[in-house]
JSON list of C-alpha atoms and ligand atoms in Angstrom, two decimals:
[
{"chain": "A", "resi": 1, "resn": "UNK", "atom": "CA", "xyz": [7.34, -10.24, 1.98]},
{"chain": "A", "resi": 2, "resn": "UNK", "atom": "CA", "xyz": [8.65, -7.12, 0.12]},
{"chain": "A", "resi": 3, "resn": "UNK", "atom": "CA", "xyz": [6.34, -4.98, -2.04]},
{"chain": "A", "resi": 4, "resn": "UNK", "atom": "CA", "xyz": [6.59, -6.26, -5.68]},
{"chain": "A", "resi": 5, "resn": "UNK", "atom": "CA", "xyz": [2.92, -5.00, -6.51]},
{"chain": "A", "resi": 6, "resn": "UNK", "atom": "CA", "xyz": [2.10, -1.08, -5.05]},
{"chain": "A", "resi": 7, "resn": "UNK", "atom": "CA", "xyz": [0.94, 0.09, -7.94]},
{"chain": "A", "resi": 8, "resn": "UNK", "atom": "CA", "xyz": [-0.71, 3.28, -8.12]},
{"chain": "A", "resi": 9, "resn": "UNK", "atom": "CA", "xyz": [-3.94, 2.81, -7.24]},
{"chain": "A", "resi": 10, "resn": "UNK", "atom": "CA", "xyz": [-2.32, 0.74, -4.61]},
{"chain": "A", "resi": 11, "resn": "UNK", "atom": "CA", "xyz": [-0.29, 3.82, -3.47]},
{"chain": "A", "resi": 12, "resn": "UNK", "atom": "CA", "xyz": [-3.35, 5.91, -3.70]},
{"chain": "A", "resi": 13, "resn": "UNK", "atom": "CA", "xyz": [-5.18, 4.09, -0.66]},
{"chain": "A", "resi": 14, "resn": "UNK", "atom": "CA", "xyz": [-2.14, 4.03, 1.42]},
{"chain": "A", "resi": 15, "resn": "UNK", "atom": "CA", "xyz": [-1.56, 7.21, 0.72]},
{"chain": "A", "resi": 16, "resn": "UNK", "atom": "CA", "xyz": [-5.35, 7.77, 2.24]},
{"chain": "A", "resi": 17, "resn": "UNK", "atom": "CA", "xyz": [-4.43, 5.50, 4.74]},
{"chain": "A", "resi": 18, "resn": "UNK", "atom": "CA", "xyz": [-1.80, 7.75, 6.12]},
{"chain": "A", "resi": 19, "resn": "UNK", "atom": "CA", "xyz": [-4.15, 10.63, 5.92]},
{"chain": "A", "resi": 20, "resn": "UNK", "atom": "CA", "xyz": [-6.86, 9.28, 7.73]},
{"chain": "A", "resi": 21, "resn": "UNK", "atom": "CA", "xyz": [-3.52, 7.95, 10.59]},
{"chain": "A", "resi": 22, "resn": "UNK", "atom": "CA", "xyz": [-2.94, 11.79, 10.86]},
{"chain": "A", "resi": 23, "resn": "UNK", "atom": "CA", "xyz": [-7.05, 12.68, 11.03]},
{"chain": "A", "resi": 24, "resn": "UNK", "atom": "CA", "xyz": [-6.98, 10.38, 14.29]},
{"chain": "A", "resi": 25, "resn": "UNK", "atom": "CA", "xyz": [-3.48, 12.23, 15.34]},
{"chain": "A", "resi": 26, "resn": "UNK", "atom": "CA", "xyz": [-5.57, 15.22, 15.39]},
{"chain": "A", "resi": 27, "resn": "UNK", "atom": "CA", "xyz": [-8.52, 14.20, 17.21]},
{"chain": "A", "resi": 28, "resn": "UNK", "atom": "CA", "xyz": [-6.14, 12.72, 19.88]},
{"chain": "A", "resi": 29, "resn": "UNK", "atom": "CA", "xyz": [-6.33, 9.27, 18.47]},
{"chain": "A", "resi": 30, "resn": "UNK", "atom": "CA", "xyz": [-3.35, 6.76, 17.60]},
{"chain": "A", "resi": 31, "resn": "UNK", "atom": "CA", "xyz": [-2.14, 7.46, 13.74]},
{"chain": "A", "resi": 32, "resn": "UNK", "atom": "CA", "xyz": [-3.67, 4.40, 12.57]},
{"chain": "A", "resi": 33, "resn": "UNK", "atom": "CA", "xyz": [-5.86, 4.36, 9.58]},
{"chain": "A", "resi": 34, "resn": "UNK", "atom": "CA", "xyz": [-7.41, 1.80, 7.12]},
{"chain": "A", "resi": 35, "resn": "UNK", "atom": "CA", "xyz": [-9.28, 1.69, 3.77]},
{"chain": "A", "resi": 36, "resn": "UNK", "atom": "CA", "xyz": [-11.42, -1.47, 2.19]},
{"chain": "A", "resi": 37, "resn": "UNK", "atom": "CA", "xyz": [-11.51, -2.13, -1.39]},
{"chain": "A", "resi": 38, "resn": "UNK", "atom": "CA", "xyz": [-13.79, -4.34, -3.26]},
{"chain": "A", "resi": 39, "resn": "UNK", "atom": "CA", "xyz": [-11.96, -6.88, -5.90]},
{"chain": "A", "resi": 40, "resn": "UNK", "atom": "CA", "xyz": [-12.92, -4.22, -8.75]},
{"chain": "A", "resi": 41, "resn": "UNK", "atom": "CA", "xyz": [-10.73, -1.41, -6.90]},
{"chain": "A", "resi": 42, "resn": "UNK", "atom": "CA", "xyz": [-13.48, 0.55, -5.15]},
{"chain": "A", "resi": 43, "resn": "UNK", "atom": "CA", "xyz": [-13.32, 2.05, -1.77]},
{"chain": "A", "resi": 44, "resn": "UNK", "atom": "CA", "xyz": [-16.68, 0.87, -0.21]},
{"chain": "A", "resi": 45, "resn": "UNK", "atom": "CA", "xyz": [-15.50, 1.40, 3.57]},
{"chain": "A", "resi": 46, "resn": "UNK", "atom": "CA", "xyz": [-12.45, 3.73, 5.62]},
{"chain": "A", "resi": 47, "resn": "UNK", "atom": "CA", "xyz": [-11.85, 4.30, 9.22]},
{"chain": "A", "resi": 48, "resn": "UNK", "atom": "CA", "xyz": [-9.35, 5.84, 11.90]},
{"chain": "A", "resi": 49, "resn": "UNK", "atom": "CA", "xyz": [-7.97, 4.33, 15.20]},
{"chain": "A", "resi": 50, "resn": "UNK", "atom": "CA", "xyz": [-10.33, 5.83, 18.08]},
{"chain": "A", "resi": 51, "resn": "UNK", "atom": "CA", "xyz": [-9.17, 4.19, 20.96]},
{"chain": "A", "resi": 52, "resn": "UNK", "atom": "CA", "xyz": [-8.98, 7.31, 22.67]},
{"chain": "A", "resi": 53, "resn": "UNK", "atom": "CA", "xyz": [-11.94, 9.71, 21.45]},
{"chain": "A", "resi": 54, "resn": "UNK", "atom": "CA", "xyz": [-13.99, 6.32, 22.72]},
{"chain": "A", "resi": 55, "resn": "UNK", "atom": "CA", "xyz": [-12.23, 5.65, 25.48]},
{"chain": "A", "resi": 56, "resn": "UNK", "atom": "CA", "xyz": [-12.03, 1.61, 24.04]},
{"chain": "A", "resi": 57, "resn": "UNK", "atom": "CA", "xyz": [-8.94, 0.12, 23.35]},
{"chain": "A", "resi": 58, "resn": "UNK", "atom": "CA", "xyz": [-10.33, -2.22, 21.22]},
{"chain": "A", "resi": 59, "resn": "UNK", "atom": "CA", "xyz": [-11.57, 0.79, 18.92]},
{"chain": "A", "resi": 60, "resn": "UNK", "atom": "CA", "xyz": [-8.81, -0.16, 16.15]},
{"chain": "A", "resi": 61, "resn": "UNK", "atom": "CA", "xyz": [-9.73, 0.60, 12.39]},
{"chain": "A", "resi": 62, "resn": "UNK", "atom": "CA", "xyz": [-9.14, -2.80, 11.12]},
{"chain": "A", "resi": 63, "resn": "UNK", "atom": "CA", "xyz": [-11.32, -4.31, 13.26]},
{"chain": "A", "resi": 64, "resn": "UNK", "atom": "CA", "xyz": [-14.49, -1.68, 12.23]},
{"chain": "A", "resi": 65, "resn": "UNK", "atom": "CA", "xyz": [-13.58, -2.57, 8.49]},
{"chain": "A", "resi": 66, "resn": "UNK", "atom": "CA", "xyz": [-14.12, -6.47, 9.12]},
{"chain": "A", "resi": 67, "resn": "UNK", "atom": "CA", "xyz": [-17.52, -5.83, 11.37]},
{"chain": "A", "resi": 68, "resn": "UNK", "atom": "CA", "xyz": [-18.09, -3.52, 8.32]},
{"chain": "A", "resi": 69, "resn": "UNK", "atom": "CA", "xyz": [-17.65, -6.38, 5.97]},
{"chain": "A", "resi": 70, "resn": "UNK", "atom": "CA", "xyz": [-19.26, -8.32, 8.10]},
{"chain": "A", "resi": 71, "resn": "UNK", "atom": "CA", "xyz": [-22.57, -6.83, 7.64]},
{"chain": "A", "resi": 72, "resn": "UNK", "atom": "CA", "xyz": [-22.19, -5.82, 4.15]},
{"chain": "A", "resi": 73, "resn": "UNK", "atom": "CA", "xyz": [-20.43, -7.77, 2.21]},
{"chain": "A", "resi": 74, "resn": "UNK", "atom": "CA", "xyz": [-21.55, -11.54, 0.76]},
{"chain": "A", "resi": 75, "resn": "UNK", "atom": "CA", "xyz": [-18.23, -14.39, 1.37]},
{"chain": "A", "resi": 76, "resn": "UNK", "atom": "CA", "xyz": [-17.32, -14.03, -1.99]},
{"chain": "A", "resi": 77, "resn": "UNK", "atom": "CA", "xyz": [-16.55, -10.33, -1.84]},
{"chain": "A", "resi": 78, "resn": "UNK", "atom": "CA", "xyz": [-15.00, -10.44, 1.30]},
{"chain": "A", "resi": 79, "resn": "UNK", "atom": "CA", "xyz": [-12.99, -13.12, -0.18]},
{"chain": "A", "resi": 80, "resn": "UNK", "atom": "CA", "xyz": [-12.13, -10.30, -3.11]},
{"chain": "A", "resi": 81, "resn": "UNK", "atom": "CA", "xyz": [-11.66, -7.59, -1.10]},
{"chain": "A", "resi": 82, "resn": "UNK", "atom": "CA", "xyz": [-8.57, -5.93, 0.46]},
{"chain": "A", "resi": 83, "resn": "UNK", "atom": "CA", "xyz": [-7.68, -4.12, 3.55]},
{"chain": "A", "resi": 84, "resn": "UNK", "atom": "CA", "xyz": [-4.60, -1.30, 2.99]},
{"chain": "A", "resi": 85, "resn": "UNK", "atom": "CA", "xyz": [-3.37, -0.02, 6.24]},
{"chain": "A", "resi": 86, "resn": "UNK", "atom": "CA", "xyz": [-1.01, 2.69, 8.13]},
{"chain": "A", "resi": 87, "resn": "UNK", "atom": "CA", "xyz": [0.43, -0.50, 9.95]},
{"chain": "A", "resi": 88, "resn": "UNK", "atom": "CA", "xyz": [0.32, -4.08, 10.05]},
{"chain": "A", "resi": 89, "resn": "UNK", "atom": "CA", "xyz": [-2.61, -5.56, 11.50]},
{"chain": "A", "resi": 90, "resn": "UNK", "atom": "CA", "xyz": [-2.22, -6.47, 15.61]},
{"chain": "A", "resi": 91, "resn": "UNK", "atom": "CA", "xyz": [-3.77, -10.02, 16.54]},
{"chain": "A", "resi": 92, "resn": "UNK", "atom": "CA", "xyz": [-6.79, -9.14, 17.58]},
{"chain": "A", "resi": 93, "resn": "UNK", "atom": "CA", "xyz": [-7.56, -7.45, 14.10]},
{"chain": "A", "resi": 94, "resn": "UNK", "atom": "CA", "xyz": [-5.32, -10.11, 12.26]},
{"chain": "A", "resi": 95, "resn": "UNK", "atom": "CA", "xyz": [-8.22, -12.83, 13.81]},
{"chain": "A", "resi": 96, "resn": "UNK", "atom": "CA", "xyz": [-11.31, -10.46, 13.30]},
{"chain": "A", "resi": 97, "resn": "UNK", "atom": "CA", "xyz": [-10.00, -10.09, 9.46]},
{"chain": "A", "resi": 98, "resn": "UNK", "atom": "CA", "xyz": [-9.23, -14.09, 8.99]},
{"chain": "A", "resi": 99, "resn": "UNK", "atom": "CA", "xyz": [-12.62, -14.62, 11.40]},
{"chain": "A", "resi": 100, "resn": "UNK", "atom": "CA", "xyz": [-14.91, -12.84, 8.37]},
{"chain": "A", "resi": 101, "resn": "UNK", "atom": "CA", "xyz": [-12.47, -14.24, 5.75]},
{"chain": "A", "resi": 102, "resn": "UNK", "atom": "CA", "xyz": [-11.29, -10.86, 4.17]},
{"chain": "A", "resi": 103, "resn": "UNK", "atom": "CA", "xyz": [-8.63, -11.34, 1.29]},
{"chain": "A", "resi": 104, "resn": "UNK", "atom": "CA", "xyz": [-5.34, -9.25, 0.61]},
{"chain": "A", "resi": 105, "resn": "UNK", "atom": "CA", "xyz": [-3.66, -7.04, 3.58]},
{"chain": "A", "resi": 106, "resn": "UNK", "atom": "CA", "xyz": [-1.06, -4.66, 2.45]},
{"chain": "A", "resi": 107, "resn": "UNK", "atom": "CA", "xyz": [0.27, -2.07, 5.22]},
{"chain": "A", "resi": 108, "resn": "UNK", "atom": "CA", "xyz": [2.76, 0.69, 4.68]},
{"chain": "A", "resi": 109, "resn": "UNK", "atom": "CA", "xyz": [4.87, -0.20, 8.17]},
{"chain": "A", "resi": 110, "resn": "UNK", "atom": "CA", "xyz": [5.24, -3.91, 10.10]},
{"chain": "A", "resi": 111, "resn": "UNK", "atom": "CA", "xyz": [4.73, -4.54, 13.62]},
{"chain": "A", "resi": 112, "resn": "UNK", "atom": "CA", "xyz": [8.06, -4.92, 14.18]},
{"chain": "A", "resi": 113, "resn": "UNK", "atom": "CA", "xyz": [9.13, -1.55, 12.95]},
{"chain": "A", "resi": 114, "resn": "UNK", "atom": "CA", "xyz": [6.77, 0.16, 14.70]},
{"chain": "A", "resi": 115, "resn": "UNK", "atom": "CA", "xyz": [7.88, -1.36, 17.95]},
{"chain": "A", "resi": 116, "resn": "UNK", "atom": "CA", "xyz": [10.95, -0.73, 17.31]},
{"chain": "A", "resi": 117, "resn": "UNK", "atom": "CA", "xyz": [10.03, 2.91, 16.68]},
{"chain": "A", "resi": 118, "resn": "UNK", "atom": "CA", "xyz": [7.50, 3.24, 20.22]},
{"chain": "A", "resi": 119, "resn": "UNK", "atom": "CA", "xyz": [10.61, 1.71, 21.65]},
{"chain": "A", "resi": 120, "resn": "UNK", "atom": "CA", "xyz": [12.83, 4.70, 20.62]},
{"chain": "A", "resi": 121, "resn": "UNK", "atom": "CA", "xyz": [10.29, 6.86, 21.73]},
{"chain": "A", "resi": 122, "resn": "UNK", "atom": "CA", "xyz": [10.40, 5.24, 25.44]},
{"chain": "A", "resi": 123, "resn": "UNK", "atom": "CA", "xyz": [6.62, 4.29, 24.89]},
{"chain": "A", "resi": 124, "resn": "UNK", "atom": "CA", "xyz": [6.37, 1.12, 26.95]},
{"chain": "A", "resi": 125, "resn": "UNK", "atom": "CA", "xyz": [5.40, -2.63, 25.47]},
{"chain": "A", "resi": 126, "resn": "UNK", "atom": "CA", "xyz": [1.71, -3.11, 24.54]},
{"chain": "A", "resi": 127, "resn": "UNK", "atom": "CA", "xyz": [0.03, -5.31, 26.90]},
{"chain": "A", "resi": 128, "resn": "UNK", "atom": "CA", "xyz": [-0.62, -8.11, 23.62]},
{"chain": "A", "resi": 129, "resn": "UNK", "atom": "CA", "xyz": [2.17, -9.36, 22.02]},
{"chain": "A", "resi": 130, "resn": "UNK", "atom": "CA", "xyz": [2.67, -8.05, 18.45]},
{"chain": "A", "resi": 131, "resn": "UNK", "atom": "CA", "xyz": [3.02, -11.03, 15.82]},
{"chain": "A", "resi": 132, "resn": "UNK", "atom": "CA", "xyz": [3.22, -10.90, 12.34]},
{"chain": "A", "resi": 133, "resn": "UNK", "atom": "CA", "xyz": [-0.48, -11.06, 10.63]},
{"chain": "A", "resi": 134, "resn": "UNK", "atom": "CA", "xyz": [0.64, -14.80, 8.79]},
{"chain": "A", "resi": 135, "resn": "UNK", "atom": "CA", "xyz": [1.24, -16.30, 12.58]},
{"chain": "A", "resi": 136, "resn": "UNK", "atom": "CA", "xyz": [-2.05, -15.27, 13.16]},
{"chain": "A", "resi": 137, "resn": "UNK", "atom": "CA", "xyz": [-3.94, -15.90, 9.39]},
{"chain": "A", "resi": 138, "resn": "UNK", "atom": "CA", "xyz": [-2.10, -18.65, 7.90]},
{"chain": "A", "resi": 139, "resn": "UNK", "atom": "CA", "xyz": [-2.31, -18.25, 4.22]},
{"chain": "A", "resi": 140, "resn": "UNK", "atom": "CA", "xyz": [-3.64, -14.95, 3.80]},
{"chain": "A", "resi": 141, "resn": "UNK", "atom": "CA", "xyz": [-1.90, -12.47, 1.20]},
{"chain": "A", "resi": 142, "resn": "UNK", "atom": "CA", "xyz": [-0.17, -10.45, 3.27]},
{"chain": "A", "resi": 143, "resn": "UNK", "atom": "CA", "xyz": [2.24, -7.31, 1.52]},
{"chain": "A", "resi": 144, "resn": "UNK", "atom": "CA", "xyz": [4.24, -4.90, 2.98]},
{"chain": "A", "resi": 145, "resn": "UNK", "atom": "CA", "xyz": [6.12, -2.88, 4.19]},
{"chain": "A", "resi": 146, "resn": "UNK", "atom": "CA", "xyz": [5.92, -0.27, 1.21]},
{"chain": "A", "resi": 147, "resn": "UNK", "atom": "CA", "xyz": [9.27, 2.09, 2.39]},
{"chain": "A", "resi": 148, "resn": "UNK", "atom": "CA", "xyz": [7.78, 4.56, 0.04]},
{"chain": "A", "resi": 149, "resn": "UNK", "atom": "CA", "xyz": [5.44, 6.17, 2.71]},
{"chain": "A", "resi": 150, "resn": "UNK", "atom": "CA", "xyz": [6.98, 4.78, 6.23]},
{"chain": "A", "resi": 151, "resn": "UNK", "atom": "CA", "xyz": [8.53, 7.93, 7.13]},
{"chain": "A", "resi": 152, "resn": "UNK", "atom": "CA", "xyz": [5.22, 9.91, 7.34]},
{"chain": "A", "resi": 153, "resn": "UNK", "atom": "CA", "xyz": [3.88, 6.96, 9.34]},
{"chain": "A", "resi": 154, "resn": "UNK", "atom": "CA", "xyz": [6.95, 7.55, 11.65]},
{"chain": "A", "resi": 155, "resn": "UNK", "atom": "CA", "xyz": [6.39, 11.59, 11.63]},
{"chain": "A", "resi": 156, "resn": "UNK", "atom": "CA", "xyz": [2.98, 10.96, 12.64]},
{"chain": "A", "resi": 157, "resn": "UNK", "atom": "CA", "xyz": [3.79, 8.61, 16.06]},
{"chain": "A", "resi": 158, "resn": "UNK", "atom": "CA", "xyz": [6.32, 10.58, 16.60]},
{"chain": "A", "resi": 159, "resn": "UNK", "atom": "CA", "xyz": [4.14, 13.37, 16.12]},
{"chain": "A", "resi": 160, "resn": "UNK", "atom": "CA", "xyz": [1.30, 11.77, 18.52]},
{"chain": "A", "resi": 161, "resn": "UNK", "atom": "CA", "xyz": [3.80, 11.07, 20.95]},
{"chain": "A", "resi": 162, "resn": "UNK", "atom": "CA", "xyz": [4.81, 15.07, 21.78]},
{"chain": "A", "resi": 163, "resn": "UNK", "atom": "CA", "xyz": [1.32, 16.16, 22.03]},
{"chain": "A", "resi": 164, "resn": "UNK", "atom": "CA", "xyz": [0.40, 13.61, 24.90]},
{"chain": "B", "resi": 1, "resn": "ZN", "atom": "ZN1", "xyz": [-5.61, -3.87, 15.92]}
]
């Protein structure tokens, strides 16, 4: 896929992204973090991975910003809109996003090279398969990875990983 188009505005929400990934670090919380904006730009919804502050595995960011759109956002905008995230959506968030027909993804690290990270740091395999978000979306604008901010994504699971 390669990057082609982070601008800065672009760079600007994944660079939020990545702050919000080491908010959840510091509340005990995977470094995962997301940011939806509108087809004109504007941030209208952000969120943090929680899975372990609510004890729900399910409690990924991507998946509260499609509910989120869900509820507030006509088909058209949804349509306009794009998700930036700390890493590439997982299935289950993949189908939630293509289930409420979001637009544009563009995350900072892929699937595979965080597994291939979590695998370096001994973590053991997730029990859903990772697959990249077009396997699960066919179609859907999908950018990334943007090298440019990986290695604080890295700093932060490795980061998550020595304080458990
Ligand atoms: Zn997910």
């Amino acid at each position: 896929m390669g990057v082609a188009m982070t601008d800065e505005s672009e760079l600007r929400h994944l660079t939020r992204c990545v702050e919000l990934a080491a908010e959840a670090v510091e509340a005990g919380d995977e470094p995962f973090g997301s940011v939806l904006v509108d087809g004109g730009g504007r941030v209208l919804a952000e969120d943090r991975n929680r899975e372990t502050s609510l004890a729900d595995q399910t409690q990924h960011p991507e998946f509260a910003l499609a509910r989120w759109a869900a509820e507030h956002m006509t088909a058209e905008e949804r349509r306009a809109a794009t998700v930036f995230t700390s890493g590439e959506h997982c299935p289950m968030c993949a189908a939630a996003h293509g289930w409420v027909g979001l637009g544009r993804i563009v995350y900072i690290v892929s699937s595979r090279q965080l597994g291939e990270w979590l695998a370096e740091l001994g973590v053991p395999a997730p029990p859903v398969r990772t697959l990249p978000v077009q396997e699960i979306v066919p179609g859907l604008e999908v950018h990334g990875p943007v090298p440019e901010l990986a290695g604080q994504v890295h700093e932060l699971h490795r980061r998550f990983r020595a304080r458990l």
